[in-house]
Each structure stands twice: as structure tokens, then as C-alpha cells.
Short mmCIF file of C-alpha atoms and ligand atoms in Angstrom, two decimals:
data_model
loop_
_atom_site.label_atom_id
_atom_site.label_comp_id
_atom_site.label_asym_id
_atom_site.label_seq_id
_atom_site.Cartn_x
_atom_site.Cartn_y
_atom_site.Cartn_z
CA MET A 1 1.90 13.78 -8.18
CA HIS A 2 -0.81 12.05 -5.46
CA GLU A 3 -3.14 14.40 -5.70
CA LEU A 4 -3.89 13.93 -9.24
CA SER A 5 -4.00 10.58 -9.38
CA ILE A 6 -6.57 11.08 -6.28
CA ALA A 7 -8.59 13.65 -8.40
CA ARG A 8 -8.42 10.81 -11.35
CA ASN A 9 -10.24 8.51 -8.85
CA ILE A 10 -12.65 10.27 -8.41
CA LEU A 11 -13.48 10.79 -11.91
CA GLU A 12 -13.62 7.86 -13.15
CA LEU A 13 -15.79 7.02 -9.35
CA VAL A 14 -18.65 9.62 -10.68
CA ASP A 15 -18.36 8.23 -14.18
CA ALA A 16 -19.02 5.01 -12.67
CA THR A 17 -22.04 6.33 -10.56
CA CYS A 18 -23.57 8.35 -13.43
CA HIS A 19 -24.07 5.33 -15.83
CA GLU A 20 -25.14 2.67 -12.93
CA GLN A 21 -27.77 5.57 -11.77
CA GLY A 22 -28.53 6.89 -15.78
CA TYR A 23 -27.03 10.36 -14.43
CA SER A 24 -26.40 12.14 -17.28
CA GLY A 25 -23.62 15.55 -15.98
CA VAL A 26 -22.87 17.29 -12.42
CA GLU A 27 -23.24 19.50 -10.88
CA THR A 28 -21.18 19.41 -7.45
CA VAL A 29 -19.00 16.08 -5.91
CA ARG A 30 -19.10 16.73 -2.18
CA VAL A 31 -15.95 14.55 -0.75
CA ASN A 32 -14.67 14.13 3.03
CA VAL A 33 -10.88 14.54 3.27
CA GLY A 34 -9.84 14.06 6.53
CA LYS A 35 -7.12 16.41 7.63
CA ALA A 36 -4.76 13.51 8.55
CA SER A 37 -4.89 12.17 5.07
CA GLY A 38 -1.94 14.06 3.69
CA ILE A 39 -3.77 15.11 1.59
CA MET A 40 -3.49 19.13 -0.18
CA THR A 41 -7.21 19.78 -1.08
CA ASP A 42 -6.31 23.06 -2.93
CA ALA A 43 -3.91 20.76 -5.51
CA LEU A 44 -7.10 18.31 -4.88
CA VAL A 45 -9.37 20.72 -6.08
CA PHE A 46 -6.44 22.57 -9.59
CA ALA A 47 -5.93 18.54 -10.17
CA PHE A 48 -9.63 18.50 -10.33
CA ASN A 49 -10.32 21.40 -12.47
CA CYS A 50 -7.43 19.48 -14.74
CA ALA A 51 -8.70 16.23 -15.28
CA LYS A 52 -11.90 16.63 -15.32
CA ASP A 53 -12.76 17.49 -19.36
CA GLU A 54 -13.72 14.24 -21.37
CA THR A 55 -15.16 12.88 -17.86
CA LEU A 56 -19.47 13.84 -16.60
CA SER A 57 -17.93 16.32 -14.14
CA VAL A 58 -16.77 17.91 -16.82
CA ASN A 59 -19.08 21.41 -15.48
CA ALA A 60 -18.69 19.99 -11.82
CA THR A 61 -17.48 22.15 -8.87
CA LEU A 62 -15.70 19.85 -6.04
CA GLU A 63 -16.39 20.60 -3.01
CA ILE A 64 -14.14 19.30 -0.19
CA HIS A 65 -15.06 19.33 3.87
CA GLU A 66 -12.03 19.31 5.54
CA ILE A 67 -12.94 16.39 8.43
CA PRO A 68 -9.78 17.63 11.51
CA VAL A 69 -8.20 14.86 13.65
CA GLY A 70 -10.32 13.21 16.18
CA GLY A 71 -8.94 9.74 18.87
CA ARG A 72 -10.11 8.05 21.71
CA CYS A 73 -8.14 7.25 24.74
CA ARG A 74 -7.14 4.75 26.54
CA GLU A 75 -5.94 6.18 29.43
CA CYS A 76 -7.91 9.26 30.43
CA ASN A 77 -10.96 7.22 28.29
CA SER A 78 -12.02 10.49 26.28
CA ASP A 79 -12.77 11.47 22.66
CA PHE A 80 -11.28 14.04 21.13
CA ILE A 81 -10.82 16.05 18.52
CA SER A 82 -7.06 18.35 17.74
CA GLN A 83 -7.06 21.22 15.39
CA GLU A 84 -3.33 19.19 14.62
CA THR A 85 -2.99 17.76 11.42
CA ILE A 86 -0.26 14.83 13.65
CA VAL A 87 -1.04 14.52 16.85
CA LEU A 88 1.34 12.84 19.77
CA ASN A 89 -0.54 13.30 23.09
CA CYS A 90 -4.33 12.71 23.89
CA PRO A 91 -4.76 16.06 24.10
CA ARG A 92 -6.11 16.09 28.13
CA CYS A 93 -4.22 14.51 29.57
CA GLY A 94 -0.85 14.78 27.22
CA GLY A 95 -1.08 10.63 27.31
CA ALA A 96 1.02 8.65 24.69
CA ALA A 97 -2.22 5.34 24.41
CA PHE A 98 -4.70 6.44 22.22
CA GLU A 99 -5.78 5.93 18.63
CA ILE A 100 -6.91 7.31 16.13
CA THR A 101 -10.29 7.34 14.34
CA THR A 102 -11.15 10.25 12.30
CA GLY A 103 -8.54 11.98 9.59
CA HIS A 104 -7.27 9.51 7.76
CA GLU A 105 -10.55 10.00 5.25
CA LEU A 106 -11.41 10.53 1.17
CA GLU A 107 -14.81 9.99 0.68
CA ILE A 108 -17.06 10.94 -1.33
CA PHE A 109 -20.02 11.76 0.23
CA GLU A 110 -22.72 13.22 -1.96
CA LEU A 111 -22.99 14.03 -6.08
CA GLU A 112 -25.42 17.05 -6.88
CA VAL A 113 -26.66 16.02 -10.70
CA ASP A 114 -28.29 17.54 -13.71
CA GLY A 115 -30.78 14.48 -14.18
ZN1 ZN B 1 -5.92 10.95 27.68
#
């Protein structure tokens, strides 16, 4: 299960950060997850809650912020944001010469700690 290994990675990273900064526990772990990352957010929360025992995140809540898929089109020179998980054509001009610039993220962006 893909999401379980991701959850474990997040928990390890949080533990490492806490040890480094001298925090004793975490209340909230906020992560950015891109819509095109292929990660199922429900499954990730479930996996996080299953795997958090015996880590410093044992009492923590995982908060997921979904990042929409966005790109830059080389044909009409515009930036776009899509509500779809997969973008096949530029939503403005229908062109196929574009690059995806957001939507593949998986990153921890904030920890709320106990102190
Ligand atoms: Zn375009």
C-alpha cells in the first residue's frame, strides 16, 4: 500500500525534525498533496493514524491541503489551474504544448508542536 509508506516517511521526518528542534510532541502535521500526485488523501489519513503509534506524532492530526493541477501553456502563453487530476489539453486554447508546474507535490509545510 503506497499511502502507508508515504505516511511512514512523513512520521519519520516529523520525528527527526522534533529531535533536531527539541520538541516533545506534535499536535498537527500539515502537508501539501498535489492532485496529480496519485495519492489518495483518505487513505493517507487512515495510514497516518495507523502508523503514528510509538512516534512523536501519536496525538497528532494529519491535515491535508490539496494543491490543484496547474501549468503553463507554450501555445497561448498562459498559466492555468485545472480542477481535473489529469490535464490533457490547455483549458484556454486546447493546445497540447504545456508543462505541468503544480499538482505533483508531497511536502510537509507546517508542524504545530507541543513545545
Ligand atoms: Zn493554451
